[in-house]
Coordinates of C-alpha atoms and ligand atoms in Angstrom, one line a residue:
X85 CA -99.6 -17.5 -18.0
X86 CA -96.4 -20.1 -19.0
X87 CA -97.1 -21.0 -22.4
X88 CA -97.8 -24.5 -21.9
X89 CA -101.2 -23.6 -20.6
X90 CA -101.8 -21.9 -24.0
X91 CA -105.2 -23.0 -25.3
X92 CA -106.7 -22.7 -28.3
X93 CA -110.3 -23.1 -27.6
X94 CA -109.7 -21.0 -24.6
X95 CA -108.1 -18.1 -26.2
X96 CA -110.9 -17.9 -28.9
X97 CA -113.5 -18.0 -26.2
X98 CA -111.8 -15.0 -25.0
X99 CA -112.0 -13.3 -28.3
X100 CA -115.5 -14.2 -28.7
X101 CA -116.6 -12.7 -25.7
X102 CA -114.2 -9.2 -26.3
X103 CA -116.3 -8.7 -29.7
X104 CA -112.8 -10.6 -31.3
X105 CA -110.8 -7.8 -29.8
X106 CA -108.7 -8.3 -26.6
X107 CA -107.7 -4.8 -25.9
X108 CA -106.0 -3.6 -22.1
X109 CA -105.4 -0.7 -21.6
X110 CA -102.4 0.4 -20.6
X111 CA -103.2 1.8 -17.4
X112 CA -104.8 -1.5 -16.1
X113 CA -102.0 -4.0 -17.6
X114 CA -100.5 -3.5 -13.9
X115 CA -102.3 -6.5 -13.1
X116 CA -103.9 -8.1 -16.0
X117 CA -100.8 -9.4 -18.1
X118 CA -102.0 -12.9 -16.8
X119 CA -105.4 -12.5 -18.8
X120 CA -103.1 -10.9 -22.0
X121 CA -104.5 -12.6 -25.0
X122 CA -102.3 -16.0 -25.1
X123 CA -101.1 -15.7 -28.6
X124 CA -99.1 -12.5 -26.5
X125 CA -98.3 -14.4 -23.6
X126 CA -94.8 -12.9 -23.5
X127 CA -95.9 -9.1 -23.5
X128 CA -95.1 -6.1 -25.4
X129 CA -92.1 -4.0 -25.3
X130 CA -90.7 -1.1 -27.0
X131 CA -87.0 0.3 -27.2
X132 CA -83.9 2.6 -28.3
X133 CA -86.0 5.9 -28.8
X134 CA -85.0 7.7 -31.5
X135 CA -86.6 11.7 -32.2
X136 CA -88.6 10.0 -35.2
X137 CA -88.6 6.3 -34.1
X138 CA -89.1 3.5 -31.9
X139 CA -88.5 0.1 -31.9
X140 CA -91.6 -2.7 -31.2
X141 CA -91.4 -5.9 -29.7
X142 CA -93.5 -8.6 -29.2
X143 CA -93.6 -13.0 -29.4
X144 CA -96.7 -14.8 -31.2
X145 CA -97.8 -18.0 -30.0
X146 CA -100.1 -18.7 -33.1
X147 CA -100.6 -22.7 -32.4
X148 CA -100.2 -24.6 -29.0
X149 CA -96.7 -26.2 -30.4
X150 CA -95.2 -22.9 -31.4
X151 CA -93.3 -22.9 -27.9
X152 CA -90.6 -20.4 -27.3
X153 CA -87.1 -23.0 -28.1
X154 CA -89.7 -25.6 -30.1
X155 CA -89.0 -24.5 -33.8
X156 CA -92.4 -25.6 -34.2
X157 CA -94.8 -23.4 -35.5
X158 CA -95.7 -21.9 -38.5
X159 CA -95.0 -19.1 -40.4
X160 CA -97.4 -16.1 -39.4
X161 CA -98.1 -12.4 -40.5
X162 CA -98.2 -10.4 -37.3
X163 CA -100.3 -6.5 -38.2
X164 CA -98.7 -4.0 -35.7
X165 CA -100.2 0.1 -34.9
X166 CA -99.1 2.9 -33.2
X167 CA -101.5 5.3 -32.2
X168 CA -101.2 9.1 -30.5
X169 CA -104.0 7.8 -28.0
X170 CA -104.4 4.5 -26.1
X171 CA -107.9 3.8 -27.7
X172 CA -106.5 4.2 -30.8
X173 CA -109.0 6.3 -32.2
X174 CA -105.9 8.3 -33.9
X175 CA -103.4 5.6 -35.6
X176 CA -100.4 7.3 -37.2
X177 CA -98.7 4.3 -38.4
X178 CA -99.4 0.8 -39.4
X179 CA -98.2 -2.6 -40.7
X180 CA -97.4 -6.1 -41.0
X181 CA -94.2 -8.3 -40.2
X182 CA -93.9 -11.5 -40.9
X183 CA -92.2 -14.2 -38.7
X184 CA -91.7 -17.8 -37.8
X185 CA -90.1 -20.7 -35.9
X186 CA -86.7 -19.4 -37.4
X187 CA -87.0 -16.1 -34.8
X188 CA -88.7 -18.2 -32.3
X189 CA -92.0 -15.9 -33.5
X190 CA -90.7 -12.8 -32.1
X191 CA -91.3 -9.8 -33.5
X192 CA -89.3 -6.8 -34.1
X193 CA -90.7 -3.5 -35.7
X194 CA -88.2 -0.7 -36.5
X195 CA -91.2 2.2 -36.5
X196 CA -90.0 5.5 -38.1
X197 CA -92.2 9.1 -39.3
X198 CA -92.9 9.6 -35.6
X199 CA -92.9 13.1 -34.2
X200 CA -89.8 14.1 -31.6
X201 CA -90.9 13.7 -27.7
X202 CA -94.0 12.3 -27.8
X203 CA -95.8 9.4 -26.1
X204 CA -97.6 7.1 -28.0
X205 CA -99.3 3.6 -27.8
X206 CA -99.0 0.5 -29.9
X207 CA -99.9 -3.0 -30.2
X208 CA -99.8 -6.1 -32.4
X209 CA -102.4 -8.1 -34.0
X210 CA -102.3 -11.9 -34.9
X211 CA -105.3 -13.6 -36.4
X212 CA -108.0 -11.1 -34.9
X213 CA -107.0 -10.7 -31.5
X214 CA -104.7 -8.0 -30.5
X215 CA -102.0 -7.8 -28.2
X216 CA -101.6 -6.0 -24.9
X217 CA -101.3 -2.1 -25.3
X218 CA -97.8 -0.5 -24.7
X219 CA -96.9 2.8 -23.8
X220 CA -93.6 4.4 -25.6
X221 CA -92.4 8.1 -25.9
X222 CA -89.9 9.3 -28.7
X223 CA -86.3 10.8 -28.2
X224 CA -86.2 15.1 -28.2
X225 CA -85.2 16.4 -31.5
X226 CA -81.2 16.3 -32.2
X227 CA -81.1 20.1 -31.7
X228 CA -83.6 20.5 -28.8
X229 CA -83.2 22.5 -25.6
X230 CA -84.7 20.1 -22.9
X231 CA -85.3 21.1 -19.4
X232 CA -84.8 17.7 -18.0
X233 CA -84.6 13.7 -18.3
X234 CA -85.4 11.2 -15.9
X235 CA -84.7 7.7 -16.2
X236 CA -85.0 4.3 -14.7
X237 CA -82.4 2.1 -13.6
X238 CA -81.6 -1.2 -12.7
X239 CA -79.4 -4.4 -13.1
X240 CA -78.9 -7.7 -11.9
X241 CA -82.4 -9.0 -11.9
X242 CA -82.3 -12.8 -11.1
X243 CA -85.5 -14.8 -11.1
X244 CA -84.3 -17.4 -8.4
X245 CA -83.3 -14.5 -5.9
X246 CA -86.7 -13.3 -5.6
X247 CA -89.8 -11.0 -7.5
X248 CA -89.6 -8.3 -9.5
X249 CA -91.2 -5.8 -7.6
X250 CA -88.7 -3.1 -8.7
X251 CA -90.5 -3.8 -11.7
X252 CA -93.7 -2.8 -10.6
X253 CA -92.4 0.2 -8.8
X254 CA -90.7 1.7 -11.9
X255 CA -93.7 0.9 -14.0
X256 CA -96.4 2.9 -11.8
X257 CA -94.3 6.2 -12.5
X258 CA -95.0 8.1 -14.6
X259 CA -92.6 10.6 -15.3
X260 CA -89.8 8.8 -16.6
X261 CA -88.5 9.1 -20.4
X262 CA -86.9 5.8 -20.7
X263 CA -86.2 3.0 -18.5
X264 CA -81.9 1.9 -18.6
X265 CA -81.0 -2.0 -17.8
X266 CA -77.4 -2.3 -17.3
X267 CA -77.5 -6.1 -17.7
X268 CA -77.6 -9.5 -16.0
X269 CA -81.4 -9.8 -17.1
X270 CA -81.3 -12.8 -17.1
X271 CA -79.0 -15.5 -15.3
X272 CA -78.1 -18.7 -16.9
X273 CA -78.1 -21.0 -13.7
X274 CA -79.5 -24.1 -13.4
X275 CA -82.3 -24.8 -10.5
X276 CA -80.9 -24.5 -7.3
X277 CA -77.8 -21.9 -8.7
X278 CA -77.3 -18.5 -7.4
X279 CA -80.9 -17.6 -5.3
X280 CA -81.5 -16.1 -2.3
X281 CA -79.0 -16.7 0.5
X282 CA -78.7 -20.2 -1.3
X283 CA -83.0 -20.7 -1.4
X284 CA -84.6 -20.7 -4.8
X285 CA -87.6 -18.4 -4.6
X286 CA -88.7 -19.5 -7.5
X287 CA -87.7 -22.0 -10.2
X288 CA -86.4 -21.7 -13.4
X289 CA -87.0 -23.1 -16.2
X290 CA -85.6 -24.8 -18.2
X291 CA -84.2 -26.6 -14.8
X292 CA -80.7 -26.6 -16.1
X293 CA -78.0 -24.0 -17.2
X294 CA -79.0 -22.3 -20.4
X295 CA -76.5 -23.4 -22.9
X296 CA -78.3 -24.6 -26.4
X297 CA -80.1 -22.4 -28.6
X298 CA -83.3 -23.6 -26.9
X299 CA -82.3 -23.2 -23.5
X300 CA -81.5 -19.4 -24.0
X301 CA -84.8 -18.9 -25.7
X302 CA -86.8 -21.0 -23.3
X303 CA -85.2 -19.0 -20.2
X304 CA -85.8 -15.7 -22.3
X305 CA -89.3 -16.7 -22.2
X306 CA -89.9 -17.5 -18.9
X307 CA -88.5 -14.1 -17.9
X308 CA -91.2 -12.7 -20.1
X309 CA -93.4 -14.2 -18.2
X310 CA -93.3 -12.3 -15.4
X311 CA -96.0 -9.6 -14.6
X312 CA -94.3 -6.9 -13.5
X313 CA -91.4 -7.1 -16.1
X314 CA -94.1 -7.5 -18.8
X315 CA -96.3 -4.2 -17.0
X316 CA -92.6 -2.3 -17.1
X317 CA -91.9 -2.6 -20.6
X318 CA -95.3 -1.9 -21.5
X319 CA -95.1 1.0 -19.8
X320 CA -91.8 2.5 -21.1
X321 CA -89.4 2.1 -23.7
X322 CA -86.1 0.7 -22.8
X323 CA -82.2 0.9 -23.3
X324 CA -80.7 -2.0 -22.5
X325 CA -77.7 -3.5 -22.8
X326 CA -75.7 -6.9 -21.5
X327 CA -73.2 -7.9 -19.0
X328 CA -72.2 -11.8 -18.5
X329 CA -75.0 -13.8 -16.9
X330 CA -77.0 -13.1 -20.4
X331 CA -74.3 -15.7 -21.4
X332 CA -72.6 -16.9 -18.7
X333 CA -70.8 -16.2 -15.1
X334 CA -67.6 -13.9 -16.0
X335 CA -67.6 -13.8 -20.2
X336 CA -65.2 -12.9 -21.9
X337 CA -64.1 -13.0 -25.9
X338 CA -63.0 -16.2 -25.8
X339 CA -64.8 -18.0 -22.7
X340 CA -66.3 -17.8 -19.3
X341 CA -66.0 -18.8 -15.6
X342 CA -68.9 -20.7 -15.7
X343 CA -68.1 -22.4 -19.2
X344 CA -66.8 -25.7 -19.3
X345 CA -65.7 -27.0 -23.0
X346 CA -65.1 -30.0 -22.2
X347 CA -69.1 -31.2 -20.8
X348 CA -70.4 -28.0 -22.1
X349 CA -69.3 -27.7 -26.2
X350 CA -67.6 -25.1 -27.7
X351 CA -67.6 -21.5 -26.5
X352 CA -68.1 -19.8 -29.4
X353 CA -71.4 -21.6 -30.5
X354 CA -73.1 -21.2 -26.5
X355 CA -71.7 -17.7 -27.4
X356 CA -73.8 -17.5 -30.7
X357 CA -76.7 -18.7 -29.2
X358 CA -76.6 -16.3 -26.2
X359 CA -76.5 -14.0 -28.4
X360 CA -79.1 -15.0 -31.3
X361 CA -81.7 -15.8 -28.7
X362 CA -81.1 -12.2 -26.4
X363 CA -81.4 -10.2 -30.6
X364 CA -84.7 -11.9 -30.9
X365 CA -85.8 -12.0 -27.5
X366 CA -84.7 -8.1 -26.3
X367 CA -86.0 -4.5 -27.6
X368 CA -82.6 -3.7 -28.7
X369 CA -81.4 -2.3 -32.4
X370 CA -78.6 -4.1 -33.4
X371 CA -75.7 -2.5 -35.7
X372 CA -74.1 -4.3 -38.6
X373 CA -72.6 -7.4 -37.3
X374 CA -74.9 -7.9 -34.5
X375 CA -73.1 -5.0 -32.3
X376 CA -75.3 -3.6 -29.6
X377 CA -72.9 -0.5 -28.6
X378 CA -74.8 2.4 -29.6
X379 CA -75.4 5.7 -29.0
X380 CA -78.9 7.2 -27.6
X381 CA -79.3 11.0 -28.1
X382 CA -82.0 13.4 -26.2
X383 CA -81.4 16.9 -27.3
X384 CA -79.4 18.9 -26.6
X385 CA -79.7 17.8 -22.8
X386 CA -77.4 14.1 -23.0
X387 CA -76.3 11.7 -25.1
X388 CA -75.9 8.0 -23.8
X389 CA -73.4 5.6 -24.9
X390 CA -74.5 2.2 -24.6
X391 CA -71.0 -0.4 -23.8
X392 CA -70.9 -3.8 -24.3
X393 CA -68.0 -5.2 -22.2
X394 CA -67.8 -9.0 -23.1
X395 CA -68.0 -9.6 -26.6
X396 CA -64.6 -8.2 -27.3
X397 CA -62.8 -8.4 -24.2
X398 CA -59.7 -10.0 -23.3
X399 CA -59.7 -12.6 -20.6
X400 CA -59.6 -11.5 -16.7
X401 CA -56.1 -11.7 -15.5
X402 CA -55.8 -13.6 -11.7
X403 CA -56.4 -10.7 -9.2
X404 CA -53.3 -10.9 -7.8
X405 CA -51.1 -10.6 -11.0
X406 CA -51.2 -6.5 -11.1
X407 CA -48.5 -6.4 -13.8
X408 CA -51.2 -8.3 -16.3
X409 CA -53.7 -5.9 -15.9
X410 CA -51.0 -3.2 -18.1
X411 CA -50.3 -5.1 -20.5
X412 CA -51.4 -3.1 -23.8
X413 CA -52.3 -6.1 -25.7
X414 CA -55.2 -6.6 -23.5
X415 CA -58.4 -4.5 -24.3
X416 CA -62.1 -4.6 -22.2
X417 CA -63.6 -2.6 -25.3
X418 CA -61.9 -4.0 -28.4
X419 CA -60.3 -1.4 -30.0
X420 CA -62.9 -0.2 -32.5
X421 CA -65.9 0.8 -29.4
X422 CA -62.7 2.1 -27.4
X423 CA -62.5 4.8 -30.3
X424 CA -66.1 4.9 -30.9
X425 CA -66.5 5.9 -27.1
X426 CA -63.7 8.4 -27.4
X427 CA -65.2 10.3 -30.4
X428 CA -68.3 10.0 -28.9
X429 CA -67.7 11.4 -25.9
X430 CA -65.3 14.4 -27.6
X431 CA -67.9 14.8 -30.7
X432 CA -71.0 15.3 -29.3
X433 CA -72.5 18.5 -28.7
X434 CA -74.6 17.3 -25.7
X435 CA -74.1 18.1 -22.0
X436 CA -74.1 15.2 -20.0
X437 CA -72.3 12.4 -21.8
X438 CA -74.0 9.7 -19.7
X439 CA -72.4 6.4 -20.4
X440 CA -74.2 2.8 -19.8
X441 CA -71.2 0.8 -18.2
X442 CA -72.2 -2.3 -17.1
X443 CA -68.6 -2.7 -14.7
X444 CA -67.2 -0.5 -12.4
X445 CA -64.8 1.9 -13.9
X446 CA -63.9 3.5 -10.4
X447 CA -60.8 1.6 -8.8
X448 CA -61.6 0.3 -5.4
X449 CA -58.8 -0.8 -3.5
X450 CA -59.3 -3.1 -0.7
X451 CA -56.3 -4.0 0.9
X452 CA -57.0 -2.9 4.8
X453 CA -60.4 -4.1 4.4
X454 CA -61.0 -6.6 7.4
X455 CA -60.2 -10.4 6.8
X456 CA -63.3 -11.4 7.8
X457 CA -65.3 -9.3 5.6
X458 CA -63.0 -9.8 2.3
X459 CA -64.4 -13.0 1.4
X460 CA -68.2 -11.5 0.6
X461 CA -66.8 -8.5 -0.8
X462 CA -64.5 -10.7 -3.2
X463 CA -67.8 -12.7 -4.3
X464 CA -69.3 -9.5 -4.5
X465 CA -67.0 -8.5 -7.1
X466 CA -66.5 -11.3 -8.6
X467 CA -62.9 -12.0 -7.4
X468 CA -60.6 -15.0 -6.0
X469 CA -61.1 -14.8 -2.4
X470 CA -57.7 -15.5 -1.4
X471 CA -55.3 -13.0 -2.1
X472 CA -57.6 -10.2 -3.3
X473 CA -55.9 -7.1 -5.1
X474 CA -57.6 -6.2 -7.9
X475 CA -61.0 -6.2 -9.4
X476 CA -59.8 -8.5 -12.1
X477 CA -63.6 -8.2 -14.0
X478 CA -63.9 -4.5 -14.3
X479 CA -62.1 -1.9 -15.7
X480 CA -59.5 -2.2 -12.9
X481 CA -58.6 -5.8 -15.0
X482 CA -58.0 -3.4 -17.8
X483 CA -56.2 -0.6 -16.4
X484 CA -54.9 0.4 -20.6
X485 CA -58.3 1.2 -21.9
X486 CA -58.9 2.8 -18.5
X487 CA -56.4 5.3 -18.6
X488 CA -56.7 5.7 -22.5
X489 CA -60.0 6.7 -22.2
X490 CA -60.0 8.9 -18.8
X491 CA -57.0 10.3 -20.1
X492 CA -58.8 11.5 -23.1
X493 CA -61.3 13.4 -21.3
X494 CA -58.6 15.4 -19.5
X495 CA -56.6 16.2 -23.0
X496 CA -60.1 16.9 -24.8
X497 CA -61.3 18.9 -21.6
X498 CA -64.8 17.1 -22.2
X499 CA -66.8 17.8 -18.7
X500 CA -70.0 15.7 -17.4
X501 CA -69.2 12.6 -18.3
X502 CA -71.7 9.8 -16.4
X503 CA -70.9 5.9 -16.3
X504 CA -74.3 4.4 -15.3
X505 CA -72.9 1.2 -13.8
X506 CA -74.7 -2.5 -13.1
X507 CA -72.7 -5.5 -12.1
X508 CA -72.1 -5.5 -8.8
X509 CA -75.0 -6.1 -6.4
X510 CA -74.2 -2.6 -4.7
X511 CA -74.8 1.5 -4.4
X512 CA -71.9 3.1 -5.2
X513 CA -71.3 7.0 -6.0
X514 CA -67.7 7.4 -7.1
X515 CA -66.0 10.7 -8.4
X516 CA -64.0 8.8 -11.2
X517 CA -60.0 10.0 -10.8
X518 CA -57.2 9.6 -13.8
X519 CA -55.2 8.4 -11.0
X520 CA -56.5 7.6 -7.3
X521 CA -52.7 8.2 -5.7
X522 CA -53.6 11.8 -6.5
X523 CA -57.0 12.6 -5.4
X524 CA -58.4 14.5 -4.2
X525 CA -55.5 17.0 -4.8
X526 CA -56.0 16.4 -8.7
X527 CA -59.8 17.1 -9.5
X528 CA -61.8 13.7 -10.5
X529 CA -62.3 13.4 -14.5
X530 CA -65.7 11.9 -14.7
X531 CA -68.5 11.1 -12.1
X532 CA -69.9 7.4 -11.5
X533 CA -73.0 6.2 -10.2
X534 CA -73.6 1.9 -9.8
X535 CA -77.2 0.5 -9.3
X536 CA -77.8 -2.2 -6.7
X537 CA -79.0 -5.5 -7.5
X538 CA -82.7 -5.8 -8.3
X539 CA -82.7 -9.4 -6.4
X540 CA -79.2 -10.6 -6.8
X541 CA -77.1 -11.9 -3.8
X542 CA -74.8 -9.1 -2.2
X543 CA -72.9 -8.8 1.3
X544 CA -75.2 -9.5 4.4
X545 CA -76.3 -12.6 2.0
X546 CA -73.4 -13.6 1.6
X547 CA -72.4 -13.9 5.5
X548 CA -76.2 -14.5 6.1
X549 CA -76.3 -11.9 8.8
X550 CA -78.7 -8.9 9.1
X551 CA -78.4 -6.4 6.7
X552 CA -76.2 -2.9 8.3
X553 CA -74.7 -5.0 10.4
X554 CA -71.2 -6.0 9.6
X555 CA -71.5 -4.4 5.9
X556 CA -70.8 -1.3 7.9
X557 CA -67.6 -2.2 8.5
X558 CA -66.7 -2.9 4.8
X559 CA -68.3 -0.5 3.6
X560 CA -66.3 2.1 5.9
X561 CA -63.1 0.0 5.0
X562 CA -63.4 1.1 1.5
X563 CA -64.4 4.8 1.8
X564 CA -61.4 4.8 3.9
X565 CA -58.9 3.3 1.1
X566 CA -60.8 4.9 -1.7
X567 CA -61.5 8.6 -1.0
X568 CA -62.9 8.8 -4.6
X569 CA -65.8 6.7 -3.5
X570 CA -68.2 9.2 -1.4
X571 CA -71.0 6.8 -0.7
X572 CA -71.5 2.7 -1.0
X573 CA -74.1 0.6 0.3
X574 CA -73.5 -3.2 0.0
X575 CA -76.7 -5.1 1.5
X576 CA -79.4 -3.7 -0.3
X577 CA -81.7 -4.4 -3.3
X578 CA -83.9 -2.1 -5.5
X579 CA -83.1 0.6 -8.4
X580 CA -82.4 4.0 -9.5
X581 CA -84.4 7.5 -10.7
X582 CA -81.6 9.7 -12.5
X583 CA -82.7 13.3 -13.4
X584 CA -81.3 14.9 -15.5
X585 CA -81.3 18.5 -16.0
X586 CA -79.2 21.6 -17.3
X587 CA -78.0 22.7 -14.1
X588 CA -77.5 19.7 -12.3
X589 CA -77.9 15.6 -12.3
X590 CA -79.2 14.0 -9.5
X591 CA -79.5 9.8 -8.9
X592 CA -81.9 8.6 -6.1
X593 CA -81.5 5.5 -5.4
X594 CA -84.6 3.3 -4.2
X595 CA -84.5 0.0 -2.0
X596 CA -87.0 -3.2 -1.6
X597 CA -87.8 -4.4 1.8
X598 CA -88.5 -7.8 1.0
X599 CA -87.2 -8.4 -2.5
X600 CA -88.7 -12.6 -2.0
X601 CA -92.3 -10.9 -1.9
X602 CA -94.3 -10.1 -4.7
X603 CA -96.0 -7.6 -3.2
X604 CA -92.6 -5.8 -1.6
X605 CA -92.9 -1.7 -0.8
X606 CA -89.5 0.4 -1.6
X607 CA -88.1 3.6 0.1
X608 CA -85.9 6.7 -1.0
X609 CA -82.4 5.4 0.9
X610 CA -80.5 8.3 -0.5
X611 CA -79.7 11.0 -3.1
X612 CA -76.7 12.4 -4.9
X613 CA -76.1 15.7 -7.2
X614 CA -73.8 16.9 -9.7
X615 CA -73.2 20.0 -10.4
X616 CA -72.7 20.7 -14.0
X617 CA -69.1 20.8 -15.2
X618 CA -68.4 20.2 -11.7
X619 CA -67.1 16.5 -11.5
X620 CA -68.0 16.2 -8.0
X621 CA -70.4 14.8 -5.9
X622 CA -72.7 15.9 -2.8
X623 CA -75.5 14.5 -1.1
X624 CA -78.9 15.7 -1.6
X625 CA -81.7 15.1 1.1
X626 CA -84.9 14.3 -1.3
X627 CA -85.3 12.7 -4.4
X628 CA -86.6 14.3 -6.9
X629 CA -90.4 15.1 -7.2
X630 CA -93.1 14.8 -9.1
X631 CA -92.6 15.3 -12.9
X632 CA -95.2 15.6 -15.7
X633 CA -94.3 14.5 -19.5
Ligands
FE2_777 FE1 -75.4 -9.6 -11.6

């Protein structure tokens, strides 16, 4: 339902006939979040576990002009519950929140004096009629011995490309603890910008690139529109963090690729806004400041790191200008989550030190890559595509705070380190070297897995040809340069299961077959396994089974 359907005789008529209660359950919001109760049209979501917390999200459309960008609306008190069942016969905790055109009527609820590891439900209330249910589970105790995590994973989810099917897929299991975006949730293109092999599945709206305050919130919306992104958060809480299309094409500090000043305004204020709308719109808990690095801890068992790699970064060098990218001066981190990461990472008592990157931190060479097949893979990865050297936008660009921070897990001797990496519209399993020149004969430091695209453009759309066709050839041009790299997969679209467990980690990784349809199936394409302490990678034939919480 968009919300300029919203109705208010229609929504009461609803109520009326639900006894003035709307209540899905959780287990059929797979395909009812078109009948959610319209003063919830945008869903429910829940995020950033913590062993006695959770945070709640929702958006209130209380009157039919309170629409998301409007500032029209009034102010509304919005009653929220959690309950240990989904009938909510048990509530443990309750309250109200106010809010108003000044948040665009979101809601955010920072729920505490929950029990460690435990799945609960929850759902607002505005004016008699009650929201959607969500499903959310609690973070392990600090100290706890857990026998295993498992995870979603997924980036790169353009609207234009195609459906969100992965959606769908990720939200019928249910074995997972949490569910990790690695960014580009949202794309800021106009109608017509970045779809499928240049066709625009589906519209969005508003029709041209977000940059105002109302665009961001009005694109934020539509997003929540969506079935199967609404069924997914309902269905799990997230961690989430950004990468440039939440803004705009190749952010940095100061600017963007796709940022014009001079017909687009001033940086800094689209910047703001970006920003403002994604804190009001998301299930994310900001630090002071707005900062939305943060740590996640589950036990005893990981500890996840959260990076945000554009608000503080330094601007993307040209790809051919290798001496740039060492220049000291010149940070991807800032300096003050630099050493936040390194303490992290040398301070925690957890095992896997799993780290939510949303760019490569793997170098990737690609100088004897054909000629033919450079230009796709410098779109790919965001690069020129003449004269190719570098990967200007990752952690390559920024080869200082690379070495600064592999180099500290060498001298610190800190083991299992995990980036969990978006970005780049590909399947990559890297062992993470100080320096590739020397591998394999010096061991690798760290261990990298990247998530494909959830609809986003990669190779064979790029060239328009079948996908494993001629991707096979760049894709065995770069194993072949970069030893470090033991598996890539450049054509296809879908996400990832990571398990997590004492002994071992293990990422499966799971691809669409049509991600244009709706109604598109997925399959297991491959698994990978660390070995605890290990540092290395191997291929593992299944993914991992069935799991109970
Ligand atoms: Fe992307």
């Amino acid at each position: 339902m968009t919300p300029t359907s919203l109705n208010r005789r229609s929504f009461l008529r609803m109520s009326a006939t639900a006894g003035g209660v709307l209540l899905v359950p959780a287990v059929a919001m797979r395909s009812s979040a078109a009948a959610a109760a319209p003063q919830f049209a945008h869903g429910v979501a829940s995020g950033d576990p913590l062993p006695d917390g959770i945070l709640l999200w929702t958006r209130v459309t209380p009157t039919q002009d309170s629409l998301p960008g409007s500032g029209a609306g009034p102010r509304v008190e919005v009653r929220w519950e959690v309950a240990r069942d989904s009938a909510f016969q048990s509530v443990v905790r309750s309250g109200a929140v106010s809010t108003g055109p000044d948040r665009d009527h979101t809601v955010k609820v920072d729920v505490d004096g929950l029990a460690p590891a435990t799945t609960y439900w929850y759902r607002f209330a505005l004016d008699g009629t009650y929201s959607g249910v969500g499903r959310t589970r609690t973070a392990p105790a600090t100290d706890a011995a857990v026998a295993g995590l498992r995870f979603g994973v997924i980036s790169c989810s353009n609207w234009q490309a195609g459906y969100f099917s992965a959606y769908r897929h990720l939200a019928a299991r249910g074995d997972l603890d949490a569910v990790l975006h690695l960014g580009d949730y949202l794309y800021e293109y106009p109608v017509g910008g970045f779809g499928a092999r240049g066709v625009t599945i589906r519209p969005h709206e508003p029709k041209t690139e977000m940059i105002s305050l109302a665009d961001y919130r009005q694109r934020h919306a539509q997003y929540k529109t969506d079935p199967d992104l609404q069924n997914l958060h309902a269905q799990h809480p997230w961690v989430i963090t950004w990468d440039d299309h939440e803004t705009a094409n190749d952010a940095w500090s100061g600017g963007a690729e796709n940022h014009q000043p001079a017909t687009e305004g001033d940086y800094a204020t689209r910047a703001a806004a970006a920003r403002r709308a994604y804190l009001e719109w998301m299930p994310v808990r900001a630090g002071a400041n707005g900062t939305i690095y943060r740590r996640i801890r589950f036990g005893r068992l990981a500890e996840l790191s959260m990076l945000d790699l554009r608000t503080y970064r330094s601007k993307q060098v040209a790809p051919t200008d290798g001496r740039a990218v060492e220049d000291p001066n010149r940070t991807i981190t800032g300096d003050d989550q630099l050493q936040w990461l390194r303490d992290g990472l040398s301070g925690t008592t957890a095992q896997w030190k799993l780290v939510g990157n949303p760019v490569m931190i793997a170098p990737v060479s690609l100088d004897l890559v054909p000629n033919n097949l450079l230009g796709p893979i410098a779109k790919l990865l965001g690069l020129s595509q003449d004269g190719i050297a570098l990967n200007a936008d990752q952690w390559d660009g920024y080869a200082v705070d690379r070495r600064e921070l592999l180099q500290h897990l060498v001298d610190r001797r800190i083991a299992n380190t995990v980036f969990l990496t978006g970005d780049i519209h590909s399947s990559w399993a890297n062992e993470v070297p100080l320096d590739a020149a020397t591998y394999p004969y010096h061991a690798p430091v760290a261990t990298e897995f990247v998530t494909t695209s959830m609809t986003s453009d990669n190779v064979d759309d790029f060239l328009n040809v079948a996908p494993r066709t001629v991707s096979l050839l760049a894709e065995g041009g770069i194993r072949t340069l970069n030893r470090h790299v033991r598996a890539v997969e450049v054509d296809s679209h879908g996400f990832s299961v990571l398990d997590v467990r004492p002994d071992r980690l293990q990422t499966d990784w799971w691809y669409l077959a049509d991600r244009t349809k709706a109604a598109s199936t997925v399959r297991h394409a491959a698994s990978f396994a660390v070995v605890s302490k290990s540092q290395k990678i191997t291929r593992v034939a299944a993914p991992v089974g069935p799991r109970s919480l």
